[in-house]
mmCIF file of C-alpha atoms in Angstrom:
data_model
loop_
_atom_site.group_PDB
_atom_site.id
_atom_site.type_symbol
_atom_site.label_atom_id
_atom_site.label_comp_id
_atom_site.label_asym_id
_atom_site.label_seq_id
_atom_site.Cartn_x
_atom_site.Cartn_y
_atom_site.Cartn_z
ATOM 1 C CA MET A 1 114.048 96.993 94.819
ATOM 2 C CA SER A 2 110.612 98.059 96.004
ATOM 3 C CA LEU A 3 109.548 99.070 99.471
ATOM 4 C CA SER A 4 109.170 96.029 101.673
ATOM 5 C CA SER A 5 108.394 95.375 105.308
ATOM 6 C CA GLN A 6 111.059 92.647 105.068
ATOM 7 C CA VAL A 7 113.672 95.391 105.425
ATOM 8 C CA THR A 8 114.283 95.609 109.161
ATOM 9 C CA GLY A 9 112.357 98.441 110.802
ATOM 10 C CA LEU A 10 110.213 99.429 107.813
ATOM 11 C CA LEU A 11 106.478 99.493 108.304
ATOM 12 C CA PRO A 12 104.324 97.949 105.569
ATOM 13 C CA ARG A 13 103.892 100.130 102.513
ATOM 14 C CA ARG A 14 100.711 102.184 102.541
ATOM 15 C CA ARG A 15 98.518 100.808 99.799
ATOM 16 C CA SER A 16 97.808 103.478 97.207
ATOM 17 C CA VAL A 17 96.117 103.433 93.828
ATOM 18 C CA ALA A 18 98.603 103.044 90.968
ATOM 19 C CA VAL A 19 98.843 105.944 88.515
ATOM 20 C CA ARG A 20 100.465 105.724 85.090
ATOM 21 C CA VAL A 21 102.583 108.781 84.210
ATOM 22 C CA GLY A 22 103.902 108.254 80.705
ATOM 23 C CA ASN A 23 106.030 105.128 80.907
ATOM 24 C CA ILE A 24 106.361 105.266 84.702
ATOM 25 C CA GLU A 25 104.020 103.758 87.286
ATOM 26 C CA VAL A 26 103.579 105.657 90.543
ATOM 27 C CA GLY A 27 101.939 104.080 93.589
ATOM 28 C CA GLY A 28 100.476 100.610 93.855
ATOM 29 C CA ASP A 29 103.301 98.059 93.972
ATOM 30 C CA ALA A 30 105.766 100.317 92.166
ATOM 31 C CA PRO A 31 108.940 101.466 93.958
ATOM 32 C CA VAL A 32 109.151 105.054 95.184
ATOM 33 C CA VAL A 33 109.803 107.230 92.130
ATOM 34 C CA VAL A 34 112.431 110.003 92.029
ATOM 35 C CA GLN A 35 111.499 113.231 90.329
ATOM 36 C CA SER A 36 113.046 116.669 89.872
ATOM 37 C CA MET A 37 112.291 120.024 88.263
ATOM 38 C CA THR A 38 114.138 122.220 85.796
ATOM 39 C CA ASN A 39 115.097 125.808 86.604
ATOM 40 C CA THR A 40 115.587 126.947 83.014
ATOM 41 C CA ASP A 41 113.236 129.248 81.138
ATOM 42 C CA THR A 42 111.028 126.656 79.429
ATOM 43 C CA ALA A 43 110.722 128.941 76.410
ATOM 44 C CA ASP A 44 114.451 128.318 75.885
ATOM 45 C CA ILE A 45 114.074 124.999 74.105
ATOM 46 C CA ALA A 46 117.764 124.146 73.893
ATOM 47 C CA ALA A 47 118.562 124.926 77.534
ATOM 48 C CA THR A 48 115.500 123.133 78.877
ATOM 49 C CA THR A 49 116.060 120.056 76.722
ATOM 50 C CA LYS A 50 119.684 119.923 77.880
ATOM 51 C CA GLN A 51 118.757 120.156 81.551
ATOM 52 C CA VAL A 52 115.935 117.615 81.311
ATOM 53 C CA ALA A 53 118.349 115.187 79.656
ATOM 54 C CA GLU A 54 120.947 115.803 82.379
ATOM 55 C CA LEU A 55 118.383 115.165 85.106
ATOM 56 C CA ALA A 56 117.188 112.008 83.368
ATOM 57 C CA ARG A 57 120.756 110.700 82.974
ATOM 58 C CA ALA A 58 121.330 111.339 86.665
ATOM 59 C CA GLY A 59 118.325 109.128 87.421
ATOM 60 C CA SER A 60 115.303 111.415 87.596
ATOM 61 C CA GLU A 61 112.355 109.264 86.520
ATOM 62 C CA LEU A 62 109.960 112.199 86.126
ATOM 63 C CA VAL A 63 110.899 115.805 85.320
ATOM 64 C CA ARG A 64 108.640 118.788 85.954
ATOM 65 C CA ILE A 65 108.904 121.944 83.856
ATOM 66 C CA THR A 66 107.336 125.359 84.378
ATOM 67 C CA VAL A 67 104.595 126.235 81.899
ATOM 68 C CA ASN A 68 103.779 129.845 82.682
ATOM 69 C CA THR A 69 103.697 131.779 79.404
ATOM 70 C CA PRO A 70 102.441 131.256 75.849
ATOM 71 C CA GLU A 71 106.069 130.946 74.746
ATOM 72 C CA ALA A 72 106.762 128.242 77.326
ATOM 73 C CA ALA A 73 103.634 126.319 76.333
ATOM 74 C CA ALA A 74 104.575 126.540 72.665
ATOM 75 C CA ALA A 75 108.071 125.213 73.469
ATOM 76 C CA VAL A 76 106.899 122.051 75.256
ATOM 77 C CA PRO A 77 106.184 119.876 72.185
ATOM 78 C CA HIS A 78 109.545 120.858 70.680
ATOM 79 C CA ILE A 79 111.311 119.908 73.922
ATOM 80 C CA ARG A 80 109.508 116.562 73.892
ATOM 81 C CA GLU A 81 110.476 115.980 70.268
ATOM 82 C CA ARG A 82 114.150 116.742 70.885
ATOM 83 C CA LEU A 83 114.243 114.473 73.931
ATOM 84 C CA ASP A 84 112.709 111.643 71.935
ATOM 85 C CA MET A 85 115.295 112.130 69.196
ATOM 86 C CA MET A 86 117.994 111.823 71.883
ATOM 87 C CA GLY A 87 116.443 108.607 73.170
ATOM 88 C CA THR A 88 115.406 110.270 76.440
ATOM 89 C CA SER A 89 111.919 109.032 77.239
ATOM 90 C CA VAL A 90 111.560 110.644 80.686
ATOM 91 C CA PRO A 91 107.956 111.889 81.171
ATOM 92 C CA LEU A 92 107.470 115.656 81.358
ATOM 93 C CA ILE A 93 105.134 117.197 83.931
ATOM 94 C CA GLY A 94 103.669 120.620 83.278
ATOM 95 C CA ASP A 95 103.610 122.922 86.286
ATOM 96 C CA PHE A 96 100.651 125.318 85.939
ATOM 97 C CA HIS A 97 99.709 128.326 88.065
ATOM 98 C CA TYR A 98 97.092 131.014 87.416
ATOM 99 C CA ASN A 99 96.758 130.608 83.639
ATOM 100 C CA GLY A 100 96.997 126.880 82.949
ATOM 101 C CA HIS A 101 93.464 126.743 81.543
ATOM 102 C CA GLN A 102 94.386 129.352 78.929
ATOM 103 C CA LEU A 103 97.740 127.844 77.983
ATOM 104 C CA LEU A 104 96.379 124.320 77.516
ATOM 105 C CA GLY A 105 93.579 125.671 75.383
ATOM 106 C CA ALA A 106 95.847 127.776 73.217
ATOM 107 C CA GLU A 107 98.505 125.090 72.739
ATOM 108 C CA PRO A 108 96.911 121.653 72.222
ATOM 109 C CA ALA A 109 100.312 120.221 71.243
ATOM 110 C CA CYS A 110 101.556 121.170 74.722
ATOM 111 C CA ALA A 111 98.556 119.466 76.333
ATOM 112 C CA GLU A 112 99.355 116.323 74.348
ATOM 113 C CA ALA A 113 103.133 116.324 74.892
ATOM 114 C CA LEU A 114 102.978 116.513 78.685
ATOM 115 C CA ALA A 115 102.637 113.250 80.622
ATOM 116 C CA LYS A 116 100.963 114.865 83.620
ATOM 117 C CA TYR A 117 99.576 118.223 84.714
ATOM 118 C CA ARG A 118 100.324 119.726 88.102
ATOM 119 C CA ILE A 119 97.849 122.269 89.417
ATOM 120 C CA ASN A 120 97.704 124.157 92.701
ATOM 121 C CA PRO A 121 94.126 124.670 93.939
ATOM 122 C CA GLY A 122 95.278 127.741 95.862
ATOM 123 C CA ASN A 123 96.046 129.682 92.708
ATOM 124 C CA VAL A 124 94.265 127.907 89.875
ATOM 125 C CA GLY A 125 91.850 130.824 89.980
ATOM 126 C CA PHE A 126 90.199 133.205 92.400
ATOM 127 C CA GLY A 127 86.634 133.915 93.420
ATOM 128 C CA ARG A 128 83.947 132.779 91.003
ATOM 129 C CA LYS A 129 86.563 131.954 88.350
ATOM 130 C CA ARG A 130 88.217 129.272 90.479
ATOM 131 C CA ASP A 131 85.803 126.441 89.772
ATOM 132 C CA VAL A 132 85.511 127.281 86.078
ATOM 133 C CA GLN A 133 89.272 127.371 85.571
ATOM 134 C CA PHE A 134 89.843 124.229 87.630
ATOM 135 C CA SER A 135 87.144 122.460 85.607
ATOM 136 C CA THR A 136 88.734 123.593 82.353
ATOM 137 C CA ILE A 137 92.095 122.025 83.248
ATOM 138 C CA ILE A 138 90.386 118.797 84.289
ATOM 139 C CA ASP A 139 88.546 118.801 80.960
ATOM 140 C CA PHE A 140 91.897 118.929 79.152
ATOM 141 C CA ALA A 141 93.202 116.080 81.318
ATOM 142 C CA LEU A 142 90.149 114.047 80.278
ATOM 143 C CA ARG A 143 90.487 114.981 76.610
ATOM 144 C CA TYR A 144 94.156 113.966 76.450
ATOM 145 C CA ALA A 145 93.978 111.107 78.993
ATOM 146 C CA LYS A 146 96.494 112.696 81.387
ATOM 147 C CA PRO A 147 96.848 112.233 85.150
ATOM 148 C CA VAL A 148 96.815 115.288 87.406
ATOM 149 C CA ARG A 149 98.758 116.071 90.554
ATOM 150 C CA ILE A 150 96.771 118.326 92.828
ATOM 151 C CA GLY A 151 99.595 120.025 94.660
ATOM 152 C CA VAL A 152 98.674 122.172 97.631
ATOM 153 C CA ASN A 153 101.359 124.467 99.013
ATOM 154 C CA TRP A 154 101.646 126.123 102.432
ATOM 155 C CA GLY A 155 102.493 129.461 100.805
ATOM 156 C CA SER A 156 99.510 129.616 98.465
ATOM 157 C CA LEU A 157 96.543 128.222 100.360
ATOM 158 C CA ASP A 158 92.990 128.991 99.297
ATOM 159 C CA GLN A 159 92.241 131.798 101.756
ATOM 160 C CA SER A 160 88.485 131.353 101.526
ATOM 161 C CA LEU A 161 88.899 127.772 102.735
ATOM 162 C CA VAL A 162 91.179 128.895 105.561
ATOM 163 C CA THR A 163 88.588 131.470 106.645
ATOM 164 C CA ALA A 164 85.783 128.892 106.560
ATOM 165 C CA LEU A 165 87.795 126.451 108.671
ATOM 166 C CA MET A 166 88.656 129.172 111.172
ATOM 167 C CA ASP A 167 84.956 129.989 111.485
ATOM 168 C CA GLU A 168 84.206 126.297 112.075
ATOM 169 C CA ASN A 169 86.919 126.195 114.693
ATOM 170 C CA HIS A 170 85.464 129.117 116.645
ATOM 171 C CA VAL A 171 82.285 127.179 117.394
ATOM 172 C CA ARG A 172 84.023 123.986 118.525
ATOM 173 C CA THR A 173 83.652 123.068 122.171
ATOM 174 C CA GLU A 174 87.407 122.472 122.226
ATOM 175 C CA PRO A 175 88.939 124.639 119.491
ATOM 176 C CA TRP A 176 92.005 123.363 117.640
ATOM 177 C CA ASP A 177 95.248 125.300 117.775
ATOM 178 C CA ALA A 178 96.212 127.412 114.774
ATOM 179 C CA ALA A 179 98.731 124.854 113.461
ATOM 180 C CA ARG A 180 96.093 122.123 113.336
ATOM 181 C CA VAL A 181 93.653 124.398 111.523
ATOM 182 C CA ALA A 182 96.341 125.218 108.959
ATOM 183 C CA ARG A 183 97.140 121.525 108.429
ATOM 184 C CA GLU A 184 93.446 120.764 107.994
ATOM 185 C CA ALA A 185 93.217 123.531 105.382
ATOM 186 C CA LEU A 186 96.016 121.917 103.383
ATOM 187 C CA ILE A 187 94.452 118.473 103.543
ATOM 188 C CA ARG A 188 90.926 119.638 102.842
ATOM 189 C CA SER A 189 92.107 121.671 99.864
ATOM 190 C CA ALA A 190 93.717 118.572 98.362
ATOM 191 C CA LEU A 191 90.890 116.159 99.151
ATOM 192 C CA ASP A 192 88.084 118.537 98.161
ATOM 193 C CA SER A 193 89.826 119.302 94.877
ATOM 194 C CA ALA A 194 90.339 115.595 94.179
ATOM 195 C CA ALA A 195 86.674 114.931 94.885
ATOM 196 C CA ARG A 196 85.702 117.720 92.511
ATOM 197 C CA ALA A 197 87.996 116.313 89.810
ATOM 198 C CA GLU A 198 86.301 112.936 90.154
ATOM 199 C CA GLU A 199 82.882 114.584 89.899
ATOM 200 C CA LEU A 200 84.088 116.058 86.605
ATOM 201 C CA GLY A 201 85.028 112.598 85.348
ATOM 202 C CA LEU A 202 88.717 112.192 86.206
ATOM 203 C CA THR A 203 89.116 108.662 87.500
ATOM 204 C CA HIS A 204 90.640 107.789 90.865
ATOM 205 C CA ASP A 205 93.701 106.275 89.188
ATOM 206 C CA ARG A 206 94.604 109.517 87.442
ATOM 207 C CA ILE A 207 94.929 111.647 90.569
ATOM 208 C CA LEU A 208 97.979 112.220 92.757
ATOM 209 C CA LEU A 209 98.131 114.499 95.783
ATOM 210 C CA SER A 210 100.759 116.548 97.573
ATOM 211 C CA CYS A 211 100.603 118.924 100.542
ATOM 212 C CA LYS A 212 103.926 120.712 100.786
ATOM 213 C CA VAL A 213 105.180 122.794 103.690
ATOM 214 C CA SER A 214 108.641 124.053 104.647
ATOM 215 C CA GLY A 215 108.781 122.740 108.237
ATOM 216 C CA VAL A 216 109.898 119.180 108.999
ATOM 217 C CA GLN A 217 107.438 118.423 111.807
ATOM 218 C CA GLU A 218 104.554 120.079 109.967
ATOM 219 C CA LEU A 219 105.225 117.989 106.855
ATOM 220 C CA ILE A 220 105.283 114.763 108.843
ATOM 221 C CA ALA A 221 102.024 115.652 110.614
ATOM 222 C CA VAL A 222 100.257 116.674 107.395
ATOM 223 C CA TYR A 223 101.189 113.541 105.457
ATOM 224 C CA ARG A 224 100.377 111.174 108.305
ATOM 225 C CA ASP A 225 96.898 112.666 108.430
ATOM 226 C CA LEU A 226 96.495 112.813 104.652
ATOM 227 C CA ALA A 227 97.661 109.202 104.221
ATOM 228 C CA SER A 228 95.086 107.998 106.774
ATOM 229 C CA ARG A 229 92.242 109.714 104.908
ATOM 230 C CA CYS A 230 92.752 108.608 101.298
ATOM 231 C CA ASP A 231 94.370 106.049 99.026
ATOM 232 C CA TYR A 232 95.562 108.453 96.335
ATOM 233 C CA ALA A 233 99.223 108.179 95.335
ATOM 234 C CA LEU A 234 101.210 110.764 97.315
ATOM 235 C CA HIS A 235 104.114 112.939 96.217
ATOM 236 C CA LEU A 236 106.480 113.905 99.066
ATOM 237 C CA GLY A 237 108.630 116.981 99.216
ATOM 238 C CA LEU A 238 109.699 119.640 101.676
ATOM 239 C CA THR A 239 109.084 122.899 99.851
ATOM 240 C CA GLU A 240 111.707 125.645 100.018
ATOM 241 C CA ALA A 241 114.042 123.232 101.827
ATOM 242 C CA GLY A 242 117.033 125.530 101.376
ATOM 243 C CA MET A 243 120.611 125.395 100.146
ATOM 244 C CA GLY A 244 123.402 122.909 100.730
ATOM 245 C CA SER A 245 123.559 120.814 103.869
ATOM 246 C CA LYS A 246 120.551 122.567 105.412
ATOM 247 C CA GLY A 247 118.292 121.617 102.526
ATOM 248 C CA ILE A 248 119.608 118.057 102.422
ATOM 249 C CA VAL A 249 119.259 117.519 106.167
ATOM 250 C CA ALA A 250 115.774 119.052 106.385
ATOM 251 C CA SER A 251 114.432 117.081 103.424
ATOM 252 C CA SER A 252 116.023 113.842 104.585
ATOM 253 C CA ALA A 253 114.749 114.266 108.137
ATOM 254 C CA ALA A 254 111.154 114.767 106.996
ATOM 255 C CA LEU A 255 110.979 112.285 104.141
ATOM 256 C CA SER A 256 112.828 109.471 105.903
ATOM 257 C CA VAL A 257 110.292 109.430 108.741
ATOM 258 C CA LEU A 258 107.379 109.211 106.309
ATOM 259 C CA LEU A 259 109.060 106.635 104.072
ATOM 260 C CA GLN A 260 109.915 104.549 107.134
ATOM 261 C CA GLU A 261 106.202 104.512 107.925
ATOM 262 C CA GLY A 262 105.337 103.364 104.411
ATOM 263 C CA ILE A 263 104.030 106.774 103.278
ATOM 264 C CA GLY A 264 105.012 108.212 99.901
ATOM 265 C CA ASP A 265 104.983 107.072 96.291
ATOM 266 C CA THR A 266 107.211 109.675 94.641
ATOM 267 C CA ILE A 267 109.686 112.176 96.082
ATOM 268 C CA ARG A 268 111.571 115.309 95.188
ATOM 269 C CA ILE A 269 114.402 116.935 97.140
ATOM 270 C CA SER A 270 113.845 120.649 96.516
ATOM 271 C CA LEU A 271 117.352 122.047 96.890
ATOM 272 C CA THR A 272 118.383 125.591 96.157
ATOM 273 C CA PRO A 273 121.493 125.072 93.984
ATOM 274 C CA GLU A 274 124.760 126.696 94.928
ATOM 275 C CA PRO A 275 125.847 129.227 92.259
ATOM 276 C CA GLY A 276 127.091 127.240 89.281
ATOM 277 C CA GLU A 277 126.132 123.897 90.802
ATOM 278 C CA SER A 278 124.432 121.256 88.695
ATOM 279 C CA ARG A 279 120.692 120.780 89.168
ATOM 280 C CA THR A 280 121.326 117.029 89.281
ATOM 281 C CA ARG A 281 122.391 117.204 92.919
ATOM 282 C CA GLU A 282 118.764 116.995 94.068
ATOM 283 C CA VAL A 283 118.388 113.763 92.075
ATOM 284 C CA ILE A 284 121.505 112.251 93.635
ATOM 285 C CA VAL A 285 120.323 113.167 97.146
ATOM 286 C CA ALA A 286 116.905 111.600 96.518
ATOM 287 C CA GLN A 287 118.509 108.407 95.231
ATOM 288 C CA GLU A 288 120.947 108.221 98.122
ATOM 289 C CA LEU A 289 118.126 108.759 100.631
ATOM 290 C CA LEU A 290 116.139 105.850 99.203
ATOM 291 C CA GLN A 291 119.211 103.654 98.838
ATOM 292 C CA THR A 292 120.658 104.225 102.295
ATOM 293 C CA MET A 293 117.225 103.409 103.757
ATOM 294 C CA GLY A 294 117.198 100.122 101.864
ATOM 295 C CA LEU A 295 114.181 101.057 99.742
ATOM 296 C CA ARG A 296 115.803 101.034 96.293
ATOM 297 C CA ALA A 297 119.204 100.574 94.688
ATOM 298 C CA PHE A 298 120.408 103.049 92.061
ATOM 299 C CA THR A 299 124.184 103.024 91.992
ATOM 300 C CA PRO A 300 127.036 101.401 93.918
ATOM 301 C CA LEU A 301 127.633 103.376 97.094
ATOM 302 C CA VAL A 302 131.030 103.603 98.682
ATOM 303 C CA THR A 303 131.505 102.922 102.386
ATOM 304 C CA ALA A 304 134.443 105.024 103.614
ATOM 305 C CA CYS A 305 135.794 105.819 107.055
ATOM 306 C CA PRO A 306 135.656 109.445 108.274
ATOM 307 C CA GLY A 307 139.326 109.540 109.187
ATOM 308 C CA CYS A 308 141.072 110.156 112.508
ATOM 309 C CA GLY A 309 144.566 110.616 113.928
ATOM 310 C CA ARG A 310 145.490 107.193 112.529
ATOM 311 C CA THR A 311 144.849 108.433 108.967
ATOM 312 C CA THR A 312 146.859 111.607 108.552
ATOM 313 C CA SER A 313 147.334 110.829 104.843
ATOM 314 C CA SER A 314 144.562 112.002 102.525
ATOM 315 C CA LEU A 315 145.039 108.983 100.247
ATOM 316 C CA PHE A 316 141.893 107.162 101.379
ATOM 317 C CA GLN A 317 139.816 110.340 100.978
ATOM 318 C CA GLU A 318 141.086 110.883 97.456
ATOM 319 C CA LEU A 319 140.507 107.236 96.548
ATOM 320 C CA ALA A 320 136.971 107.226 97.975
ATOM 321 C CA LYS A 321 136.150 110.286 95.884
ATOM 322 C CA THR A 322 137.702 108.782 92.765
ATOM 323 C CA VAL A 323 135.781 105.527 93.177
ATOM 324 C CA GLN A 324 132.443 107.227 93.893
ATOM 325 C CA GLU A 325 132.821 109.542 90.896
ATOM 326 C CA HIS A 326 133.879 106.659 88.671
ATOM 327 C CA VAL A 327 130.926 104.388 89.435
ATOM 328 C CA ARG A 328 128.475 107.258 89.125
ATOM 329 C CA ALA A 329 129.925 108.214 85.760
ATOM 330 C CA LYS A 330 129.794 104.601 84.596
ATOM 331 C CA MET A 331 126.249 103.860 85.779
ATOM 332 C CA PRO A 332 124.417 105.134 82.658
ATOM 333 C CA GLU A 333 126.464 102.586 80.657
ATOM 334 C CA TRP A 334 126.397 99.833 83.298
ATOM 335 C CA ARG A 335 122.642 100.202 83.839
ATOM 336 C CA ILE A 336 122.042 99.385 80.190
ATOM 337 C CA LYS A 337 124.695 96.680 79.950
ATOM 338 C CA TYR A 338 124.515 94.789 83.264
ATOM 339 C CA ASP A 339 121.648 93.467 85.345
ATOM 340 C CA GLY A 340 121.839 94.199 89.087
ATOM 341 C CA VAL A 341 125.058 96.235 89.092
ATOM 342 C CA GLU A 342 123.355 98.941 91.167
ATOM 343 C CA ASN A 343 123.558 96.544 94.142
ATOM 344 C CA LEU A 344 127.372 96.435 94.078
ATOM 345 C CA THR A 345 128.918 97.424 97.442
ATOM 346 C CA LEU A 346 132.351 99.017 97.780
ATOM 347 C CA ALA A 347 134.512 100.016 100.735
ATOM 348 C CA VAL A 348 137.506 102.340 100.926
ATOM 349 C CA MET A 349 139.011 102.247 104.406
ATOM 350 C CA GLY A 350 141.883 104.169 105.931
ATOM 351 C CA CYS A 351 143.650 101.991 108.503
ATOM 352 C CA VAL A 352 143.938 98.581 110.100
ATOM 353 C CA VAL A 353 141.371 99.215 112.889
ATOM 354 C CA ASN A 354 138.201 98.721 110.843
ATOM 355 C CA GLY A 355 139.698 98.494 107.369
ATOM 356 C CA PRO A 356 139.966 94.736 106.818
ATOM 357 C CA GLY A 357 136.652 94.002 108.554
ATOM 358 C CA GLU A 358 134.653 96.583 106.591
ATOM 359 C CA SER A 359 136.386 95.567 103.380
ATOM 360 C CA LYS A 360 135.336 91.958 103.882
ATOM 361 C CA HIS A 361 131.697 93.009 104.278
ATOM 362 C CA ALA A 362 131.692 94.726 100.870
ATOM 363 C CA ASP A 363 131.730 93.033 97.477
ATOM 364 C CA ILE A 364 135.045 94.792 96.880
ATOM 365 C CA GLY A 365 136.967 96.575 99.610
ATOM 366 C CA ILE A 366 140.395 98.065 100.099
ATOM 367 C CA SER A 367 142.160 98.779 103.377
ATOM 368 C CA LEU A 368 144.711 101.532 102.908
ATOM 369 C CA PRO A 369 147.679 101.936 105.269
ATOM 370 C CA GLY A 370 147.172 104.277 108.181
ATOM 371 C CA THR A 371 149.844 106.400 109.854
ATOM 372 C CA GLY A 372 152.856 104.224 110.690
ATOM 373 C CA GLU A 373 151.471 101.120 108.959
ATOM 374 C CA ALA A 374 153.282 99.179 106.261
ATOM 375 C CA PRO A 375 152.759 100.797 102.802
ATOM 376 C CA ALA A 376 150.464 98.056 101.508
ATOM 377 C CA ALA A 377 146.741 98.016 100.625
ATOM 378 C CA PRO A 378 145.055 94.607 100.748
ATOM 379 C CA VAL A 379 142.013 94.235 98.495
ATOM 380 C CA PHE A 380 139.179 91.924 99.498
ATOM 381 C CA ILE A 381 136.773 90.482 96.926
ATOM 382 C CA ASP A 382 133.614 88.738 98.149
ATOM 383 C CA GLY A 383 135.097 88.644 101.646
ATOM 384 C CA VAL A 384 138.387 87.035 100.659
ATOM 385 C CA ARG A 385 141.770 88.733 100.452
ATOM 386 C CA ASN A 386 142.590 88.760 96.747
ATOM 387 C CA VAL A 387 145.573 90.992 96.086
ATOM 388 C CA THR A 388 147.727 93.636 97.761
ATOM 389 C CA LEU A 389 148.276 96.944 95.978
ATOM 390 C CA ARG A 390 151.362 99.130 96.415
ATOM 391 C CA GLY A 391 152.922 102.149 94.820
ATOM 392 C CA GLU A 392 151.621 105.246 93.087
ATOM 393 C CA ASN A 393 148.932 103.598 90.933
ATOM 394 C CA ILE A 394 146.674 102.235 93.650
ATOM 395 C CA ALA A 395 143.676 104.272 92.453
ATOM 396 C CA ARG A 396 144.079 103.159 88.826
ATOM 397 C CA ASP A 397 144.595 99.532 89.847
ATOM 398 C CA PHE A 398 141.630 99.492 92.238
ATOM 399 C CA VAL A 399 139.282 101.009 89.636
ATOM 400 C CA GLY A 400 140.505 98.322 87.230
ATOM 401 C CA ILE A 401 139.604 95.634 89.761
ATOM 402 C CA ILE A 402 136.108 97.111 90.053
ATOM 403 C CA GLU A 403 135.674 97.169 86.255
ATOM 404 C CA ASP A 404 136.825 93.552 85.973
ATOM 405 C CA TYR A 405 134.528 92.435 88.799
ATOM 406 C CA VAL A 406 131.493 94.116 87.238
ATOM 407 C CA SER A 407 132.107 92.482 83.854
ATOM 408 C CA ARG A 408 132.457 89.036 85.474
ATOM 409 C CA LYS A 409 129.867 89.228 88.265
ATOM 410 C CA TYR A 410 126.829 90.785 86.622
ATOM 411 C CA MET A 411 124.877 89.202 83.838
ATOM 412 C CA ALA A 412 124.965 91.128 80.595
ATOM 413 C CA ARG A 413 121.589 92.346 79.396
ATOM 414 C CA HIS A 414 120.548 91.128 75.939
#
């Protein structure tokens, strides 16, 4: 499902130029694309291949990898080859800082294997070397027909540009405040770099832009301004969002406002993983953000009540978790086998107050008994009461009903 103003409350999608990144289209009429980034040492071919594959299976449509050393650059084509052998076609994006011009030159197989280059104009080079090194990377993008994301970051702005804008501000009749000058520096860095890339021969449809900051309101302000001043495809992300609920809330707060306004062609939720936590969580959060906003459908989501004094049993909580984990685990198989299964809606409710009503609104819903209610769990299918479950095997039986419904309801792909 692509962005559409037909979804209540959504503003029309900002019209951007479509960019082809490997087998994925970003911008234009394409839906908002989910991407992520590995945190392995790219020189470790086995570990990086494994994590890229995990991210792709979770639903990441683009995966960015760090290319910071000769060893990492040399590993990239081997990672690509192993992924292809596994049947994982997810495009790889090379993240370059400081020495990208050298690495691409020394490892042509790396330059070829990557689907896109990401460069930061704030640290592509310094002083007189900046333009030469920027030009060199663009030359490689031209040689290998690769798109480029020009990704400006709050923490690594081109200080010479900041100084020039501050000098301009001093002579204004009504000087801007410091925050506005900083936002203008971000935007100008991106737009000036894009203009320079086009002067060097990179076409408009091979350029994407991002201007990342770590503050919610600053990000919204920057992208609103940037979106009004260009038609390049835009990558959204709150940089250094943080860990756990803080990172999820901050990213969701910023990106949902922009997406609601039709701004953004690809997103990443930059979460700091908890120790031992899977990197795939940022992919799941990005998917759930887009799906709960009605912008795309990725996997069946489970509606479940939060619980109250009427639901002292934890049965509905355990069942909701079981069902959510089951459908997410099955989606890689279902996505290949069935058409439209990602739109399935499920409900696991905990008592008679809202249970039957919510269950009827879902494709499949179950209303578990609350405190003091009869030990029976009616199941509703397509709004009609179908069966009542009892006993110790409710979870097994309900998952079986879901499996049967999916096999009957959704057309098998050929």
